Tab-separated table of C-alpha atoms (C1' of nucleotides) in Angstrom:
chain	number	residue	atom	x	y	z
U	23	MET	CA	16.830	31.938	2.062
U	24	GLY	CA	19.514	29.116	2.214
U	25	HIS	CA	18.938	25.021	2.520
U	26	ARG	CA	20.507	22.384	3.954
U	27	CYS	CA	21.627	20.279	1.195
U	28	CYS	CA	22.400	23.391	-1.505
U	29	GLY	CA	25.706	25.021	0.983
U	30	LYS	CA	24.553	28.934	0.583
U	31	GLN	CA	23.578	28.050	-2.901
U	32	LYS	CA	19.630	31.249	-2.947
U	33	VAL	CA	16.809	28.532	-3.962
U	34	LYS	CA	13.077	29.215	-3.952
U	35	ARG	CA	11.347	26.141	-2.316
U	36	GLY	CA	7.676	25.527	-2.086
U	37	LEU	CA	5.260	24.883	-4.973
U	38	TRP	CA	6.772	25.042	-8.038
U	39	SER	CA	5.354	27.523	-10.968
U	40	PRO	CA	4.255	27.000	-14.401
U	41	GLU	CA	6.664	28.738	-15.482
U	42	GLU	CA	9.417	26.659	-13.173
U	43	ASP	CA	7.932	23.464	-14.345
U	44	GLU	CA	8.234	24.292	-17.943
U	45	LYS	CA	11.871	25.699	-17.730
U	46	LEU	CA	12.654	21.570	-16.582
U	47	ILE	CA	10.830	19.558	-18.896
U	48	LYS	CA	12.489	21.510	-21.393
U	49	HIS	CA	15.526	21.078	-20.115
U	50	ILE	CA	15.018	17.202	-19.373
U	51	THR	CA	13.633	16.444	-22.403
U	52	THR	CA	16.100	17.854	-24.506
U	53	ARG	CA	19.263	17.291	-22.642
U	54	GLY	CA	18.639	14.630	-20.073
U	55	HIS	CA	18.944	14.833	-15.804
U	56	GLY	CA	22.312	14.236	-15.442
U	57	SER	CA	23.344	14.723	-12.596
U	58	TRP	CA	20.270	15.819	-10.437
U	59	SER	CA	22.610	18.287	-8.177
U	60	SER	CA	23.782	20.704	-12.202
U	61	VAL	CA	20.110	20.598	-13.407
U	62	PRO	CA	18.294	23.545	-11.030
U	63	LYS	CA	21.724	25.473	-13.085
U	64	HIS	CA	21.592	24.194	-16.447
U	65	ALA	CA	18.020	24.632	-16.486
U	66	GLY	CA	17.899	28.196	-15.359
U	67	LEU	CA	15.871	27.399	-11.960
U	68	GLN	CA	16.371	28.752	-8.713
U	69	ARG	CA	15.473	25.366	-7.052
U	70	CYS	CA	17.873	22.815	-5.500
U	71	GLY	CA	18.693	19.818	-7.337
U	72	LYS	CA	16.466	17.506	-5.010
U	73	SER	CA	13.673	19.655	-5.425
U	74	CYS	CA	13.905	19.107	-9.283
U	75	ARG	CA	14.303	15.004	-9.506
U	76	LEU	CA	11.452	15.320	-7.091
U	77	ARG	CA	9.426	18.145	-9.391
U	78	TRP	CA	10.268	15.440	-12.089
U	79	ILE	CA	9.635	12.177	-10.861
U	80	ASN	CA	6.020	12.779	-8.758
U	81	TYR	CA	4.797	15.040	-11.166
U	82	LEU	CA	6.266	16.446	-14.843
U	83	ARG	CA	7.278	12.890	-15.729
U	84	PRO	CA	5.309	11.958	-19.266
U	85	GLU	CA	4.462	8.692	-18.241
U	86	LEU	CA	2.477	9.445	-15.479
U	87	LYS	CA	-0.897	8.468	-14.691
U	88	ARG	CA	-2.915	11.436	-13.059
U	89	GLY	CA	-6.233	11.372	-11.171
U	90	SER	CA	-7.969	8.409	-8.257
U	91	PHE	CA	-7.122	5.265	-8.397
U	92	THR	CA	-8.830	2.771	-9.584
U	93	PRO	CA	-10.069	0.014	-7.397
U	94	GLU	CA	-7.145	-2.429	-9.188
U	95	GLU	CA	-4.947	-0.554	-8.372
U	96	GLU	CA	-6.610	0.291	-4.679
U	97	GLN	CA	-6.424	-3.861	-3.844
U	98	ILE	CA	-2.966	-4.715	-5.221
U	99	ILE	CA	-1.529	-1.625	-3.185
U	100	ILE	CA	-3.299	-3.525	-0.080
U	101	ASP	CA	-1.874	-6.556	-1.409
U	102	VAL	CA	1.463	-5.535	-2.234
U	103	HIS	CA	1.341	-3.623	1.058
U	104	ARG	CA	0.375	-6.391	3.124
U	105	ILE	CA	4.168	-8.101	1.831
U	106	LEU	CA	6.531	-5.456	1.799
U	107	GLY	CA	5.122	-3.314	4.055
U	108	ASN	CA	5.595	0.791	3.775
U	109	ARG	CA	7.927	0.143	1.085
U	110	TRP	CA	6.391	2.815	-1.277
U	111	ALA	CA	9.180	3.029	-3.715
U	112	GLN	CA	8.400	-0.983	-4.260
U	113	ILE	CA	4.929	-0.853	-3.813
U	114	ALA	CA	4.910	2.034	-6.426
U	115	LYS	CA	6.531	-0.091	-9.464
U	116	HIS	CA	3.738	-2.344	-9.333
U	117	LEU	CA	1.403	-0.055	-10.086
U	118	PRO	CA	2.916	1.827	-13.486
U	119	GLY	CA	2.085	5.903	-13.825
U	120	ARG	CA	2.372	6.501	-10.357
U	121	THR	CA	4.574	8.022	-7.841
U	122	ASP	CA	6.053	6.410	-3.623
U	123	ASN	CA	4.568	9.234	-3.420
U	124	GLU	CA	1.665	8.816	-4.734
U	125	VAL	CA	1.265	5.478	-3.097
U	126	LYS	CA	1.631	6.615	0.505
U	127	ASN	CA	-0.386	9.722	0.123
U	128	PHE	CA	-3.483	7.262	-0.739
U	129	TRP	CA	-2.463	4.839	1.647
U	130	ASN	CA	-2.352	8.059	4.583
U	131	SER	CA	-5.153	9.562	3.590
U	132	CYS	CA	-7.623	6.440	2.313
U	133	ILE	CA	-6.646	2.974	2.640
U	134	LYS	CA	-5.814	3.660	6.088
U	135	LYS	CA	-8.766	4.798	7.799
U	136	LYS	CA	-10.571	2.343	5.281
U	137	LEU	CA	-8.915	-0.684	6.807
U	138	MET	CA	-8.954	0.343	10.556
U	139	SER	CA	-12.468	0.697	9.954
U	140	GLN	CA	-13.078	-2.340	9.344
U	141	GLY	CA	-11.196	-3.382	12.310
U	142	LEU	CA	-7.965	-4.328	10.431
U	143	ASP	CA	-4.582	-2.948	11.660
U	144	PRO	CA	-3.201	-1.342	8.859
U	145	LYS	CA	0.427	-2.384	9.631
U	146	THR	CA	-0.111	-6.199	10.054
U	147	HIS	CA	-3.298	-6.691	8.080
U	148	ASN	CA	-4.387	-8.830	10.925
U	149	LEU	CA	-7.544	-8.447	12.662
U	150	ILE	CA	-8.027	-6.056	15.462
U	151	SER	CA	-9.235	-6.480	18.435
U	152	SER	CA	-11.706	-5.743	19.595
U	153	HIS	CA	-10.541	-3.867	22.328
U	154	GLN	CA	-7.171	-1.866	20.501
U	155	ARG	CA	-9.942	-1.168	17.818
U	156	ALA	CA	-11.743	0.963	20.673
U	157	SER	CA	-9.092	2.797	21.544
U	158	ASN	CA	-7.022	3.305	17.954
U	159	LYS	CA	-11.167	4.619	17.235
U	160	ILE	CA	-11.330	7.170	14.445
U	161	GLY	CA	-13.169	9.900	15.555
U	162	GLY	CA	-16.108	10.974	13.342
U	163	SER	CA	-15.298	13.632	11.156
U	164	SER	CA	-18.067	16.244	9.711
U	165	ARG	CA	-15.939	16.160	6.298
U	166	SER	CA	-18.284	13.143	5.084
U	167	GLN	CA	-15.993	10.189	4.800
U	168	PRO	CA	-16.149	8.316	1.836
U	169	HIS	CA	-18.979	6.037	1.873
U	170	ASP	CA	-17.413	2.893	0.496
U	171	GLN	CA	-15.654	3.199	4.558
U	172	GLN	CA	-19.286	1.911	5.202
U	173	LYS	CA	-19.424	-0.501	3.331
U	174	PRO	CA	-19.059	-4.665	5.139
U	175	ILE	CA	-15.872	-6.758	3.367
U	176	SER	CA	-15.381	-10.385	2.602
U	177	VAL	CA	-12.276	-11.714	3.886
U	178	ASN	CA	-10.226	-13.851	1.807
U	179	PHE	CA	-7.597	-15.345	2.647
U	180	THR	CA	-6.340	-15.742	-0.902
U	181	THR	CA	-2.847	-17.450	-0.383
U	182	VAL	CA	0.303	-14.833	-1.410
U	183	ASN	CA	3.432	-17.449	-2.558
U	184	SER	CA	6.455	-15.990	-2.641
U	185	GLN	CA	8.608	-18.645	-3.709
U	186	MET	CA	7.426	-21.780	-5.145
U	187	LYS	CA	10.370	-23.642	-3.752
U	188	ASN	CA	8.966	-26.162	-1.085
U	189	CYS	CA	5.278	-26.396	-1.728
U	190	SER	CA	4.890	-29.862	1.066
U	191	ALA	CA	3.897	-29.166	4.033
U	192	GLU	CA	1.503	-30.630	6.656
U	193	LEU	CA	-0.354	-29.165	8.982
U	194	ASN	CA	-1.019	-31.753	12.160
U	195	SER	CA	-3.267	-30.802	15.001
U	196	SER	CA	-1.975	-30.726	18.303
U	197	SER	CA	-2.048	-34.986	18.857
U	198	SER	CA	-0.720	-34.861	16.064
U	199	SER	CA	-3.509	-36.444	13.716
U	200	PRO	CA	-3.272	-34.700	10.075
U	201	ILE	CA	-6.118	-31.948	9.337
U	202	VAL	CA	-4.516	-31.060	6.028
U	203	THR	CA	-1.898	-32.059	3.494
U	204	LEU	CA	-0.304	-30.132	1.165
U	205	TYR	CA	1.138	-30.685	-1.673
U	206	ASN	CA	3.663	-29.534	-3.860
U	207	ALA	CA	2.023	-25.671	-5.151
U	208	GLN	CA	3.140	-27.812	-9.104
U	209	GLN	CA	1.770	-31.153	-8.562
U	210	ALA	CA	-2.221	-31.359	-8.382
U	211	PRO	CA	-4.317	-31.968	-6.368
U	212	MET	CA	-4.527	-28.861	-4.389
U	213	VAL	CA	-6.178	-29.450	-1.399
U	214	GLU	CA	-9.145	-28.355	-1.907
U	215	THR	CA	-9.908	-26.126	1.505
U	216	MET	CA	-13.591	-24.938	1.229
U	217	ALA	CA	-17.167	-26.722	0.848
U	218	THR	CA	-19.083	-23.365	0.235
U	219	PRO	CA	-18.287	-21.256	-2.456
U	220	PRO	CA	-16.987	-17.915	-2.553
U	221	THR	CA	-19.012	-15.154	-1.603
U	222	HIS	CA	-18.669	-11.569	-3.622
U	223	GLN	CA	-20.636	-8.429	-1.791
U	224	TYR	CA	-22.602	-6.301	-3.909
U	225	HIS	CA	-24.376	-3.347	-3.361
U	226	ASP	CA	-26.720	-1.386	-5.727
U	227	ASP	CA	-25.814	1.943	-5.189
U	228	GLN	CA	-28.898	2.802	-7.710
U	229	ASN	CA	-29.752	2.177	-4.053
U	230	PRO	CA	-28.046	3.321	-1.608
U	231	ASN	CA	-31.054	1.949	1.280
U	232	ALA	CA	-30.723	-1.635	-0.533
U	233	ALA	CA	-28.805	-4.284	1.475
U	234	TRP	CA	-25.421	-5.942	0.853
U	235	THR	CA	-25.878	-8.760	-0.955
U	236	SER	CA	-23.143	-12.621	-1.304
U	237	VAL	CA	-23.617	-14.193	-4.171
U	238	LYS	CA	-21.706	-16.965	-5.065
U	239	ASP	CA	-18.449	-16.816	-6.831
U	240	PRO	CA	-18.818	-18.401	-10.323
U	241	THR	CA	-15.720	-19.735	-10.732
U	242	PHE	CA	-16.266	-21.440	-7.666
U	243	HIS	CA	-15.702	-25.874	-8.045
U	244	GLU	CA	-16.968	-28.049	-5.477
U	245	PRO	CA	-14.583	-29.852	-3.735
U	246	SER	CA	-13.815	-33.444	-4.128
U	247	THR	CA	-11.085	-34.571	-2.557
U	248	GLU	CA	-10.842	-36.063	1.131
U	249	SER	CA	-8.676	-33.286	3.339
U	250	THR	CA	-10.957	-31.109	2.459
U	251	LEU	CA	-11.363	-28.658	4.739
U	252	ASN	CA	-14.614	-27.599	5.573
U	253	ILE	CA	-14.842	-23.622	6.052
U	254	SER	CA	-18.843	-22.549	5.545
U	255	SER	CA	-20.071	-19.557	6.371
U	256	SER	CA	-22.447	-20.187	8.161
U	257	SER	CA	-24.059	-17.042	8.956
U	258	SER	CA	-25.754	-15.554	5.695
U	259	SER	CA	-25.820	-11.845	7.927
U	260	SER	CA	-22.652	-11.562	9.248
U	261	SER	CA	-20.678	-8.859	7.860
U	262	MET	CA	-17.580	-10.462	7.455
U	263	ASN	CA	-17.488	-13.419	5.582
U	264	LEU	CA	-15.074	-16.264	6.057
U	265	SER	CA	-15.122	-17.138	2.188
U	266	VAL	CA	-12.246	-17.454	0.318
U	267	PHE	CA	-9.200	-19.717	0.860
U	268	GLY	CA	-6.889	-20.066	-1.759
U	269	LEU	CA	-4.279	-18.882	-4.279
U	270	LEU	CA	-5.329	-16.034	-6.715
U	271	GLY	CA	-4.675	-18.055	-9.536
U	272	ASN	CA	-7.898	-20.695	-8.040
U	273	SER	CA	-9.678	-19.426	-5.275
U	274	ASN	CA	-10.762	-22.833	-3.769
U	275	CYS	CA	-6.740	-23.916	-3.776
U	276	LEU	CA	-4.418	-23.802	-0.598
U	277	TYR	CA	-0.678	-23.260	-1.723
U	278	ALA	CA	1.914	-24.687	0.684
U	279	ALA	CA	4.878	-22.480	-0.150
U	280	GLY	CA	6.205	-19.181	1.283
U	281	ALA	CA	6.175	-17.373	4.689
U	282	GLN	CA	2.703	-16.495	4.631
U	283	PRO	CA	0.406	-18.955	2.961
U	284	PHE	CA	-2.363	-17.390	3.894
U	285	GLU	CA	-3.063	-13.288	3.551
U	286	ALA	CA	-5.053	-11.090	5.195
U	287	PRO	CA	-8.482	-10.748	5.185
U	288	ARG	CA	-8.926	-8.254	2.487
U	289	ILE	CA	-11.886	-5.748	1.025
U	290	ILE	CA	-14.085	-6.680	-1.508
U	291	LEU	CA	-13.818	-3.032	-3.356
U	292	GLU	CA	-17.282	-1.644	-4.658
U	293	GLY	CA	-16.694	-2.330	-8.774
U	294	GLU	CA	-14.344	-4.993	-8.494
U	295	GLN	CA	-16.861	-7.877	-8.977
U	296	SER	CA	-17.840	-6.978	-12.036
U	297	LYS	CA	-16.682	-10.349	-14.703
U	298	GLY	CA	-14.754	-7.211	-17.049
U	299	SER	CA	-12.565	-5.308	-13.709
U	300	GLU	CA	-12.589	-8.987	-11.781
U	301	GLU	CA	-10.669	-10.321	-14.666
U	302	VAL	CA	-8.331	-7.480	-15.113
U	303	LEU	CA	-7.701	-7.737	-11.245
U	304	GLN	CA	-6.803	-11.251	-11.919
U	305	GLN	CA	-4.816	-10.962	-14.371
U	306	GLU	CA	-3.004	-7.750	-12.643
U	307	LYS	CA	-2.872	-10.323	-9.289
U	308	GLU	CA	-0.894	-13.238	-10.611
U	309	LYS	CA	1.528	-10.849	-12.612
U	310	LEU	CA	1.718	-9.275	-9.015
U	311	LEU	CA	2.485	-12.872	-7.595
U	312	GLU	CA	4.777	-13.425	-10.583
U	313	MET	CA	7.326	-10.377	-10.254
U	314	GLU	CA	7.091	-11.049	-6.183
U	315	MET	CA	8.380	-14.901	-6.033
U	316	ILE	CA	11.446	-13.391	-8.819
U	317	LYS	CA	11.330	-10.409	-6.179
U	318	ALA	CA	11.348	-12.548	-3.362
U	319	ILE	CA	13.871	-15.211	-4.385
U	320	ASP	CA	16.417	-12.035	-5.132
U	321	ASP	CA	15.788	-10.083	-3.455
U	322	GLN	CA	18.369	-10.845	-0.223
U	323	ASP	CA	16.655	-7.999	1.934
U	324	MET	CA	13.420	-10.433	1.566
U	325	ASP	CA	12.240	-11.204	4.867
U	326	ALA	CA	14.292	-14.368	5.936
U	327	SER	CA	11.371	-15.811	6.630
U	328	LEU	CA	10.244	-16.067	3.023
U	329	MET	CA	13.892	-18.119	2.329
U	330	GLU	CA	13.881	-20.350	4.936
U	331	SER	CA	10.546	-21.293	5.212
U	332	SER	CA	10.533	-24.871	3.841
U	333	SER	CA	7.482	-25.517	6.208
U	334	PHE	CA	3.964	-24.084	6.137
U	335	ASP	CA	3.599	-20.905	8.208
U	336	PHE	CA	0.680	-21.379	10.091
U	337	SER	CA	1.425	-18.223	12.025
U	338	PHE	CA	-1.280	-15.803	10.540
U	339	LEU	CA	-4.372	-18.306	10.372
U	340	GLU	CA	-3.388	-19.382	14.049
U	341	SER	CA	-3.500	-15.714	14.842
U	342	THR	CA	-6.228	-14.671	12.856
U	343	LEU	CA	-8.079	-18.271	14.042
U	344	MET	CA	-7.545	-16.922	17.676
U	345	SER	CA	-8.143	-14.205	17.075
U	346	THR	CA	-11.938	-14.983	16.609
U	347	GLY	CA	-12.285	-17.524	19.098
U	348	VAL	CA	-11.701	-20.194	17.128
U	349	THR	CA	-8.076	-22.814	18.270
U	350	SER	CA	-6.347	-25.568	16.541
U	351	HIS	CA	-7.956	-27.696	18.708
U	352	ASP	CA	-10.771	-26.481	17.698
U	353	LEU	CA	-10.474	-27.508	13.966
U	354	ASN	CA	-13.551	-29.501	13.314
U	355	SER	CA	-15.566	-26.796	14.972
U	356	MET	CA	-14.739	-24.908	12.064
U	357	ALA	CA	-17.181	-26.163	9.617
U	358	ASP	CA	-19.224	-23.980	11.536
U	359	PHE	CA	-16.751	-21.520	11.458
U	360	ALA	CA	-17.848	-17.640	11.101
U	361	TRP	CA	-17.122	-14.753	11.722
U	362	ASN	CA	-18.617	-12.686	14.433
U	363	TYR	CA	-18.290	-9.349	13.579
S	7	DA	C1'	-21.374	34.306	4.378
S	8	DA	C1'	-18.310	33.225	7.337
S	9	DT	C1'	-15.594	29.818	10.521
S	10	DC	C1'	-14.316	25.438	11.883
S	11	DT	C1'	-12.266	20.708	10.514
S	12	DA	C1'	-10.409	17.234	8.540
S	13	DA	C1'	-8.687	15.026	3.904
S	14	DT	C1'	-5.269	15.780	0.225
S	15	DC	C1'	-1.020	16.249	-1.231
S	16	DA	C1'	3.070	18.717	-2.816
S	17	DA	C1'	7.374	19.057	-0.981
S	18	DC	C1'	10.809	19.079	2.270
S	19	DC	C1'	13.884	16.688	5.462
S	20	DG	C1'	16.455	13.241	7.386
S	21	DC	C1'	18.971	9.418	6.620
S	22	DA	C1'	20.981	5.363	4.179
S	23	DC	C1'	23.481	3.372	0.665
S	24	DG	C1'	26.647	2.443	-2.800
S	25	DA	C1'	30.358	4.611	-5.429
S	26	DC	C1'	33.800	7.556	-5.787
S	27	DT	C1'	38.603	9.735	-4.408
W	2	DA	C1'	39.757	3.187	5.848
W	3	DA	C1'	37.340	7.495	5.903
W	4	DG	C1'	35.745	11.195	3.307
W	5	DT	C1'	32.434	12.806	0.197
W	6	DC	C1'	28.960	13.304	-3.579
W	7	DG	C1'	24.878	11.570	-5.989
W	8	DT	C1'	20.953	9.745	-4.943
W	9	DG	C1'	16.899	7.636	-3.714
W	10	DC	C1'	13.499	6.170	-0.346
W	11	DG	C1'	10.495	6.542	4.321
W	12	DG	C1'	7.699	10.007	6.796
W	13	DT	C1'	6.352	14.135	8.308
W	14	DT	C1'	5.155	18.889	7.327
W	15	DG	C1'	1.871	22.313	5.787
W	16	DA	C1'	-0.526	24.550	2.426
W	17	DT	C1'	-4.892	23.848	-0.225
W	18	DT	C1'	-9.411	22.254	-0.355
W	19	DA	C1'	-14.012	21.216	0.453
W	20	DG	C1'	-17.777	19.980	3.686
W	21	DA	C1'	-20.367	20.117	7.221
W	22	DT	C1'	-22.247	23.438	10.703
DNA sequence: AATCTAATCAACCGCACGACT
DNA sequence: AAGTCGTGCGGTTGATTAGAT
């Protein structure tokens, strides 16, 4: 029973027994892990150091939070994944008590499919074209899909700022006439981008037959600035609403900074709408943003576009609009813009 | 009740990277 | 500079679980 990383040593593989767990816990809590390669020997385990490390990190650490992910955690994963991609360890750092392995498994087994079922590319978080969706269609499963996979989603173009520097930009139409002028993120006023209050979708879980209803965001204030870009959802029956453009902390503002000012459509999760959890979510998002901003500045590996973007990047907006048939030449029609979904 | 099938999750594998010699 | 070692990470696998038939 050899093991590649441990040479000729005989090591056990597979699931850990309670006895092995006990030995490992006892060893690490009393002596620390030191060099992982020496742990098996000192702890009296027939395992390789790598396996011990993995077991400790993913399962035995006392600070680990067990149990299923909360809707707030799920939203954080989606938000951070959109920024960082499959950097599970980085994503997990935003979720105290969760491991990269846990996050990765949750993504692959649940979130990924949920996004796909909502017509979103789990890699890019952009809308998938209809023919792509057809080819990516998830086959019907005999095991029941989580019921919330069937829920409609509300498109929420929130701004994820990785930086707050170089915060002014202008969006020009092809004819060079300014459509929207954006200001420094730290300077008021921000561009109000909505005439229609953001909505949240509710569903009465006590009544599975109840229709989804959209409810105005109680924190919404009517925009008042001149350079308002009216984007309303004229189709109340649409399951997807272009309902929110804005910064995470302020759903009505569009910040002009960072590489990806518009966040991909996000899923409004069950339970998220409750006042309490929404506040928690909001706080978590603000904290996340703060951390991401610091990280983006420090992290040399960060996508170069994040660092060099001194102007607003509308590629995401553009691609999203294009996918819905709205072109940059046709921004006036955005007043009646709605997702045909 | 038995079998099939898909979801879930713990664990493994290989690679990359940094520290050290 | 090159080699080795230890560690961390992301992708993948395989066992288990649980719903469907």
